[in-house]
Amino acid sequence: MTGNLTFGIIKPDSVKAGTTGSIIQRIIDDGFEIRALKLIHMTLKEAQGFYAVHRERSFFPGLTEFMSSGPCVVITLEKTGAVRAWRNLMGATDPAKADQGTLRKEFGASLSENAVHGSDSDENAAIEISFFFSQIEIV
Ligand code: ATP
Ligand code: MG
C-alpha cells in the first residue's frame, strides 16, 4: 500500500439524503481516482470493529449505532498525498467548523452526522481498505 491511497465512507446520512452522487462527483472533480467502491450496510458489530480505536469514547455507542443505521458507500481513493488530500476535501469533523467548499460544510448536518469519513494516516488507510475490500476488488 503506497502513500497515494486512502479510504473513505459516504456515511448513512448522505446515502439517506440522496447526496451520494453529488459527493462522488466532487471526489472525481477534485482529481481522485476511484480504485474500489461498494454499497454496504454494516451490522452494529462491524461498525464497532471499524471504530474500535474510539471504543472508550463517550460518543462510541451513538457513532456505531449511526454507522449501522443504514447503507453507506465505502470507497478506496488514489491521489498524490491521498490521506491529506481527502481530509482537505472532507473538511473539519464538525460541519459547523468546516471551511467553505468542503464536503462536510455542504453535506454534513452535525458532529455525529457529518456526511463522510476519511482515514487519518497511511497506516490506518491500509488497515481500513483491507477491512472492507479484498485484493480482487481494488482495481
Ligand atoms: P472520521 O474518522 O469519521 O473521518 P474524524 O477523523 O474527523 O472523522 P474522529 O475523531 O476520528 O473524527 O471521530 C470519528 C467520528 O466520530 C467523527 O466523524 C464523528 O462522526 C464522531 N465524533 C467525533 N467526536 C464526536 C463527538 N464529540 N460527539 C459526537 N460524535 C463525535
Ligand atoms: Mg477519524
mmCIF file with all atom_site columns, N, CA, C and O in Angstrom, residues 52-88:
data_model
loop_
_atom_site.group_PDB
_atom_site.id
_atom_site.type_symbol
_atom_site.label_atom_id
_atom_site.label_alt_id
_atom_site.label_comp_id
_atom_site.label_asym_id
_atom_site.label_entity_id
_atom_site.label_seq_id
_atom_site.pdbx_PDB_ins_code
_atom_site.Cartn_x
_atom_site.Cartn_y
_atom_site.Cartn_z
_atom_site.occupancy
_atom_site.B_iso_or_equiv
_atom_site.pdbx_formal_charge
_atom_site.auth_seq_id
_atom_site.auth_comp_id
_atom_site.auth_asym_id
_atom_site.auth_atom_id
_atom_site.pdbx_PDB_model_num
ATOM 1   N N  . ALA A 1 52 ? -13.078 0.621  16.439 1.00 0.00 ? 52 ALA A N  1
ATOM 2   C CA . ALA A 1 52 ? -12.546 0.093  17.713 1.00 0.00 ? 52 ALA A CA 1
ATOM 3   C C  . ALA A 1 52 ? -11.617 1.081  18.427 1.00 0.00 ? 52 ALA A C  1
ATOM 4   O O  . ALA A 1 52 ? -11.588 1.122  19.664 1.00 0.00 ? 52 ALA A O  1
ATOM 5   N N  . VAL A 1 53 ? -10.881 1.909  17.682 1.00 0.00 ? 53 VAL A N  1
ATOM 6   C CA . VAL A 1 53 ? -9.968  2.880  18.325 1.00 0.00 ? 53 VAL A CA 1
ATOM 7   C C  . VAL A 1 53 ? -10.726 3.868  19.212 1.00 0.00 ? 53 VAL A C  1
ATOM 8   O O  . VAL A 1 53 ? -10.146 4.447  20.131 1.00 0.00 ? 53 VAL A O  1
ATOM 9   N N  . HIS A 1 54 ? -12.012 4.057  18.929 1.00 0.00 ? 54 HIS A N  1
ATOM 10  C CA . HIS A 1 54 ? -12.816 5.030  19.689 1.00 0.00 ? 54 HIS A CA 1
ATOM 11  C C  . HIS A 1 54 ? -13.657 4.365  20.779 1.00 0.00 ? 54 HIS A C  1
ATOM 12  O O  . HIS A 1 54 ? -14.543 4.995  21.346 1.00 0.00 ? 54 HIS A O  1
ATOM 13  N N  . ARG A 1 55 ? -13.383 3.053  21.081 1.00 0.00 ? 55 ARG A N  1
ATOM 14  C CA . ARG A 1 55 ? -14.344 2.316  21.924 1.00 0.00 ? 55 ARG A CA 1
ATOM 15  C C  . ARG A 1 55 ? -14.495 2.880  23.332 1.00 0.00 ? 55 ARG A C  1
ATOM 16  O O  . ARG A 1 55 ? -15.531 2.682  23.956 1.00 0.00 ? 55 ARG A O  1
ATOM 17  N N  . GLU A 1 56 ? -13.492 3.611  23.816 1.00 0.00 ? 56 GLU A N  1
ATOM 18  C CA . GLU A 1 56 ? -13.605 4.187  25.167 1.00 0.00 ? 56 GLU A CA 1
ATOM 19  C C  . GLU A 1 56 ? -14.273 5.559  25.170 1.00 0.00 ? 56 GLU A C  1
ATOM 20  O O  . GLU A 1 56 ? -14.522 6.125  26.239 1.00 0.00 ? 56 GLU A O  1
ATOM 21  N N  . ARG A 1 57 ? -14.539 6.109  23.999 1.00 0.00 ? 57 ARG A N  1
ATOM 22  C CA . ARG A 1 57 ? -15.069 7.474  23.928 1.00 0.00 ? 57 ARG A CA 1
ATOM 23  C C  . ARG A 1 57 ? -16.571 7.485  24.221 1.00 0.00 ? 57 ARG A C  1
ATOM 24  O O  . ARG A 1 57 ? -17.290 6.542  23.907 1.00 0.00 ? 57 ARG A O  1
ATOM 25  N N  . SER A 1 58 ? -17.027 8.622  24.780 1.00 0.00 ? 58 SER A N  1
ATOM 26  C CA . SER A 1 58 ? -18.441 8.731  25.159 1.00 0.00 ? 58 SER A CA 1
ATOM 27  C C  . SER A 1 58 ? -19.364 8.630  23.939 1.00 0.00 ? 58 SER A C  1
ATOM 28  O O  . SER A 1 58 ? -20.490 8.165  24.038 1.00 0.00 ? 58 SER A O  1
ATOM 29  N N  . PHE A 1 59 ? -18.852 9.045  22.762 1.00 0.00 ? 59 PHE A N  1
ATOM 30  C CA . PHE A 1 59 ? -19.707 9.052  21.570 1.00 0.00 ? 59 PHE A CA 1
ATOM 31  C C  . PHE A 1 59 ? -19.723 7.710  20.838 1.00 0.00 ? 59 PHE A C  1
ATOM 32  O O  . PHE A 1 59 ? -20.432 7.560  19.842 1.00 0.00 ? 59 PHE A O  1
ATOM 33  N N  . PHE A 1 60 ? -18.971 6.710  21.336 1.00 0.00 ? 60 PHE A N  1
ATOM 34  C CA . PHE A 1 60 ? -18.859 5.420  20.636 1.00 0.00 ? 60 PHE A CA 1
ATOM 35  C C  . PHE A 1 60 ? -20.209 4.727  20.401 1.00 0.00 ? 60 PHE A C  1
ATOM 36  O O  . PHE A 1 60 ? -20.491 4.298  19.262 1.00 0.00 ? 60 PHE A O  1
ATOM 37  N N  . PRO A 1 61 ? -21.078 4.600  21.424 1.00 0.00 ? 61 PRO A N  1
ATOM 38  C CA . PRO A 1 61 ? -22.365 3.921  21.180 1.00 0.00 ? 61 PRO A CA 1
ATOM 39  C C  . PRO A 1 61 ? -23.205 4.629  20.119 1.00 0.00 ? 61 PRO A C  1
ATOM 40  O O  . PRO A 1 61 ? -23.751 3.978  19.221 1.00 0.00 ? 61 PRO A O  1
ATOM 41  N N  . GLY A 1 62 ? -23.277 5.951  20.190 1.00 0.00 ? 62 GLY A N  1
ATOM 42  C CA . GLY A 1 62 ? -24.054 6.708  19.205 1.00 0.00 ? 62 GLY A CA 1
ATOM 43  C C  . GLY A 1 62 ? -23.449 6.608  17.813 1.00 0.00 ? 62 GLY A C  1
ATOM 44  O O  . GLY A 1 62 ? -24.167 6.459  16.817 1.00 0.00 ? 62 GLY A O  1
ATOM 45  N N  . LEU A 1 63 ? -22.133 6.683  17.758 1.00 0.00 ? 63 LEU A N  1
ATOM 46  C CA . LEU A 1 63 ? -21.423 6.621  16.470 1.00 0.00 ? 63 LEU A CA 1
ATOM 47  C C  . LEU A 1 63 ? -21.644 5.283  15.776 1.00 0.00 ? 63 LEU A C  1
ATOM 48  O O  . LEU A 1 63 ? -21.973 5.232  14.587 1.00 0.00 ? 63 LEU A O  1
ATOM 49  N N  . THR A 1 64 ? -21.496 4.198  16.517 1.00 0.00 ? 64 THR A N  1
ATOM 50  C CA . THR A 1 64 ? -21.614 2.868  15.902 1.00 0.00 ? 64 THR A CA 1
ATOM 51  C C  . THR A 1 64 ? -23.076 2.554  15.554 1.00 0.00 ? 64 THR A C  1
ATOM 52  O O  . THR A 1 64 ? -23.344 1.895  14.551 1.00 0.00 ? 64 THR A O  1
ATOM 53  N N  . GLU A 1 65 ? -24.000 3.060  16.356 1.00 0.00 ? 65 GLU A N  1
ATOM 54  C CA . GLU A 1 65 ? -25.424 2.878  16.036 1.00 0.00 ? 65 GLU A CA 1
ATOM 55  C C  . GLU A 1 65 ? -25.758 3.624  14.745 1.00 0.00 ? 65 GLU A C  1
ATOM 56  O O  . GLU A 1 65 ? -26.420 3.097  13.848 1.00 0.00 ? 65 GLU A O  1
ATOM 57  N N  . PHE A 1 66 ? -25.260 4.854  14.638 1.00 0.00 ? 66 PHE A N  1
ATOM 58  C CA . PHE A 1 66 ? -25.490 5.648  13.425 1.00 0.00 ? 66 PHE A CA 1
ATOM 59  C C  . PHE A 1 66 ? -24.868 4.979  12.201 1.00 0.00 ? 66 PHE A C  1
ATOM 60  O O  . PHE A 1 66 ? -25.506 4.863  11.148 1.00 0.00 ? 66 PHE A O  1
ATOM 61  N N  . MET A 1 67 ? -23.629 4.503  12.330 1.00 0.00 ? 67 MET A N  1
ATOM 62  C CA . MET A 1 67 ? -22.937 3.929  11.173 1.00 0.00 ? 67 MET A CA 1
ATOM 63  C C  . MET A 1 67 ? -23.555 2.609  10.711 1.00 0.00 ? 67 MET A C  1
ATOM 64  O O  . MET A 1 67 ? -23.320 2.175  9.586  1.00 0.00 ? 67 MET A O  1
ATOM 65  N N  . SER A 1 68 ? -24.335 1.978  11.599 1.00 0.00 ? 68 SER A N  1
ATOM 66  C CA . SER A 1 68 ? -25.010 0.740  11.209 1.00 0.00 ? 68 SER A CA 1
ATOM 67  C C  . SER A 1 68 ? -26.505 0.962  10.957 1.00 0.00 ? 68 SER A C  1
ATOM 68  O O  . SER A 1 68 ? -27.250 0.013  10.747 1.00 0.00 ? 68 SER A O  1
ATOM 69  N N  . SER A 1 69 ? -26.926 2.230  10.935 1.00 0.00 ? 69 SER A N  1
ATOM 70  C CA . SER A 1 69 ? -28.362 2.542  10.829 1.00 0.00 ? 69 SER A CA 1
ATOM 71  C C  . SER A 1 69 ? -28.902 2.420  9.406  1.00 0.00 ? 69 SER A C  1
ATOM 72  O O  . SER A 1 69 ? -30.108 2.413  9.193  1.00 0.00 ? 69 SER A O  1
ATOM 73  N N  . GLY A 1 70 ? -28.015 2.365  8.431  1.00 0.00 ? 70 GLY A N  1
ATOM 74  C CA . GLY A 1 70 ? -28.457 2.284  7.041  1.00 0.00 ? 70 GLY A CA 1
ATOM 75  C C  . GLY A 1 70 ? -27.276 2.040  6.133  1.00 0.00 ? 70 GLY A C  1
ATOM 76  O O  . GLY A 1 70 ? -26.135 1.971  6.599  1.00 0.00 ? 70 GLY A O  1
ATOM 77  N N  . PRO A 1 71 ? -27.529 1.913  4.825  1.00 0.00 ? 71 PRO A N  1
ATOM 78  C CA . PRO A 1 71 ? -26.427 1.670  3.893  1.00 0.00 ? 71 PRO A CA 1
ATOM 79  C C  . PRO A 1 71 ? -25.446 2.841  3.837  1.00 0.00 ? 71 PRO A C  1
ATOM 80  O O  . PRO A 1 71 ? -25.826 4.000  4.057  1.00 0.00 ? 71 PRO A O  1
ATOM 81  N N  . CYS A 1 72 ? -24.204 2.523  3.544  1.00 0.00 ? 72 CYS A N  1
ATOM 82  C CA . CYS A 1 72 ? -23.205 3.546  3.273  1.00 0.00 ? 72 CYS A CA 1
ATOM 83  C C  . CYS A 1 72 ? -22.354 3.084  2.095  1.00 0.00 ? 72 CYS A C  1
ATOM 84  O O  . CYS A 1 72 ? -22.425 1.926  1.684  1.00 0.00 ? 72 CYS A O  1
ATOM 85  N N  . VAL A 1 73 ? -21.584 4.000  1.540  1.00 0.00 ? 73 VAL A N  1
ATOM 86  C CA . VAL A 1 73 ? -20.719 3.673  0.405  1.00 0.00 ? 73 VAL A CA 1
ATOM 87  C C  . VAL A 1 73 ? -19.280 3.723  0.881  1.00 0.00 ? 73 VAL A C  1
ATOM 88  O O  . VAL A 1 73 ? -18.833 4.757  1.400  1.00 0.00 ? 73 VAL A O  1
ATOM 89  N N  . VAL A 1 74 ? -18.585 2.604  0.740  1.00 0.00 ? 74 VAL A N  1
ATOM 90  C CA . VAL A 1 74 ? -17.153 2.557  1.094  1.00 0.00 ? 74 VAL A CA 1
ATOM 91  C C  . VAL A 1 74 ? -16.345 2.697  -0.192 1.00 0.00 ? 74 VAL A C  1
ATOM 92  O O  . VAL A 1 74 ? -16.741 2.188  -1.245 1.00 0.00 ? 74 VAL A O  1
ATOM 93  N N  . ILE A 1 75 ? -15.214 3.374  -0.082 1.00 0.00 ? 75 ILE A N  1
ATOM 94  C CA . ILE A 1 75 ? -14.507 3.784  -1.300 1.00 0.00 ? 75 ILE A CA 1
ATOM 95  C C  . ILE A 1 75 ? -13.002 3.848  -1.050 1.00 0.00 ? 75 ILE A C  1
ATOM 96  O O  . ILE A 1 75 ? -12.568 4.257  0.032  1.00 0.00 ? 75 ILE A O  1
ATOM 97  N N  . THR A 1 76 ? -12.241 3.373  -2.017 1.00 0.00 ? 76 THR A N  1
ATOM 98  C CA . THR A 1 76 ? -10.783 3.491  -1.974 1.00 0.00 ? 76 THR A CA 1
ATOM 99  C C  . THR A 1 76 ? -10.370 4.497  -3.034 1.00 0.00 ? 76 THR A C  1
ATOM 100 O O  . THR A 1 76 ? -10.783 4.391  -4.194 1.00 0.00 ? 76 THR A O  1
ATOM 101 N N  . LEU A 1 77 ? -9.601  5.493  -2.617 1.00 0.00 ? 77 LEU A N  1
ATOM 102 C CA . LEU A 1 77 ? -9.256  6.620  -3.482 1.00 0.00 ? 77 LEU A CA 1
ATOM 103 C C  . LEU A 1 77 ? -7.761  6.719  -3.685 1.00 0.00 ? 77 LEU A C  1
ATOM 104 O O  . LEU A 1 77 ? -6.983  6.498  -2.749 1.00 0.00 ? 77 LEU A O  1
ATOM 105 N N  . GLU A 1 78 ? -7.376  7.102  -4.892 1.00 0.00 ? 78 GLU A N  1
ATOM 106 C CA . GLU A 1 78 ? -5.967  7.320  -5.187 1.00 0.00 ? 78 GLU A CA 1
ATOM 107 C C  . GLU A 1 78 ? -5.724  8.757  -5.629 1.00 0.00 ? 78 GLU A C  1
ATOM 108 O O  . GLU A 1 78 ? -6.472  9.312  -6.438 1.00 0.00 ? 78 GLU A O  1
ATOM 109 N N  . LYS A 1 79 ? -4.691  9.350  -5.055 1.00 0.00 ? 79 LYS A N  1
ATOM 110 C CA . LYS A 1 79 ? -4.237  10.689 -5.444 1.00 0.00 ? 79 LYS A CA 1
ATOM 111 C C  . LYS A 1 79 ? -2.885  10.891 -4.773 1.00 0.00 ? 79 LYS A C  1
ATOM 112 O O  . LYS A 1 79 ? -2.628  10.276 -3.720 1.00 0.00 ? 79 LYS A O  1
ATOM 113 N N  . THR A 1 80 ? -2.030  11.728 -5.303 1.00 0.00 ? 80 THR A N  1
ATOM 114 C CA . THR A 1 80 ? -0.778  12.033 -4.614 1.00 0.00 ? 80 THR A CA 1
ATOM 115 C C  . THR A 1 80 ? -1.105  12.611 -3.237 1.00 0.00 ? 80 THR A C  1
ATOM 116 O O  . THR A 1 80 ? -1.904  13.540 -3.135 1.00 0.00 ? 80 THR A O  1
ATOM 117 N N  . GLY A 1 81 ? -0.525  12.034 -2.191 1.00 0.00 ? 81 GLY A N  1
ATOM 118 C CA . GLY A 1 81 ? -0.813  12.500 -0.826 1.00 0.00 ? 81 GLY A CA 1
ATOM 119 C C  . GLY A 1 81 ? -2.268  12.312 -0.474 1.00 0.00 ? 81 GLY A C  1
ATOM 120 O O  . GLY A 1 81 ? -2.930  13.192 0.094  1.00 0.00 ? 81 GLY A O  1
ATOM 121 N N  . ALA A 1 82 ? -2.801  11.135 -0.788 1.00 0.00 ? 82 ALA A N  1
ATOM 122 C CA . ALA A 1 82 ? -4.245  10.886 -0.725 1.00 0.00 ? 82 ALA A CA 1
ATOM 123 C C  . ALA A 1 82 ? -4.882  11.149 0.645  1.00 0.00 ? 82 ALA A C  1
ATOM 124 O O  . ALA A 1 82 ? -5.972  11.726 0.704  1.00 0.00 ? 82 ALA A O  1
ATOM 125 N N  . VAL A 1 83 ? -4.216  10.735 1.724  1.00 0.00 ? 83 VAL A N  1
ATOM 126 C CA . VAL A 1 83 ? -4.828  10.880 3.063  1.00 0.00 ? 83 VAL A CA 1
ATOM 127 C C  . VAL A 1 83 ? -5.110  12.352 3.346  1.00 0.00 ? 83 VAL A C  1
ATOM 128 O O  . VAL A 1 83 ? -6.233  12.737 3.701  1.00 0.00 ? 83 VAL A O  1
ATOM 129 N N  . ARG A 1 84 ? -4.106  13.188 3.156  1.00 0.00 ? 84 ARG A N  1
ATOM 130 C CA . ARG A 1 84 ? -4.271  14.619 3.435  1.00 0.00 ? 84 ARG A CA 1
ATOM 131 C C  . ARG A 1 84 ? -5.251  15.262 2.446  1.00 0.00 ? 84 ARG A C  1
ATOM 132 O O  . ARG A 1 84 ? -6.097  16.076 2.832  1.00 0.00 ? 84 ARG A O  1
ATOM 133 N N  . ALA A 1 85 ? -5.130  14.888 1.169  1.00 0.00 ? 85 ALA A N  1
ATOM 134 C CA . ALA A 1 85 ? -5.988  15.483 0.134  1.00 0.00 ? 85 ALA A CA 1
ATOM 135 C C  . ALA A 1 85 ? -7.464  15.182 0.407  1.00 0.00 ? 85 ALA A C  1
ATOM 136 O O  . ALA A 1 85 ? -8.327  16.058 0.276  1.00 0.00 ? 85 ALA A O  1
ATOM 137 N N  . TRP A 1 86 ? -7.748  13.944 0.816  1.00 0.00 ? 86 TRP A N  1
ATOM 138 C CA . TRP A 1 86 ? -9.149  13.555 1.083  1.00 0.00 ? 86 TRP A CA 1
ATOM 139 C C  . TRP A 1 86 ? -9.658  14.252 2.342  1.00 0.00 ? 86 TRP A C  1
ATOM 140 O O  . TRP A 1 86 ? -10.786 14.733 2.406  1.00 0.00 ? 86 TRP A O  1
ATOM 141 N N  . ARG A 1 87 ? -8.819  14.359 3.371  1.00 0.00 ? 87 ARG A N  1
ATOM 142 C CA . ARG A 1 87 ? -9.258  15.072 4.587  1.00 0.00 ? 87 ARG A CA 1
ATOM 143 C C  . ARG A 1 87 ? -9.484  16.558 4.283  1.00 0.00 ? 87 ARG A C  1
ATOM 144 O O  . ARG A 1 87 ? -10.381 17.185 4.850  1.00 0.00 ? 87 ARG A O  1
ATOM 145 N N  . ASN A 1 88 ? -8.664  17.127 3.391  1.00 0.00 ? 88 ASN A N  1
ATOM 146 C CA . ASN A 1 88 ? -8.881  18.528 2.993  1.00 0.00 ? 88 ASN A CA 1
ATOM 147 C C  . ASN A 1 88 ? -10.224 18.703 2.297  1.00 0.00 ? 88 ASN A C  1
ATOM 148 O O  . ASN A 1 88 ? -10.941 19.676 2.553  1.00 0.00 ? 88 ASN A O  1
#
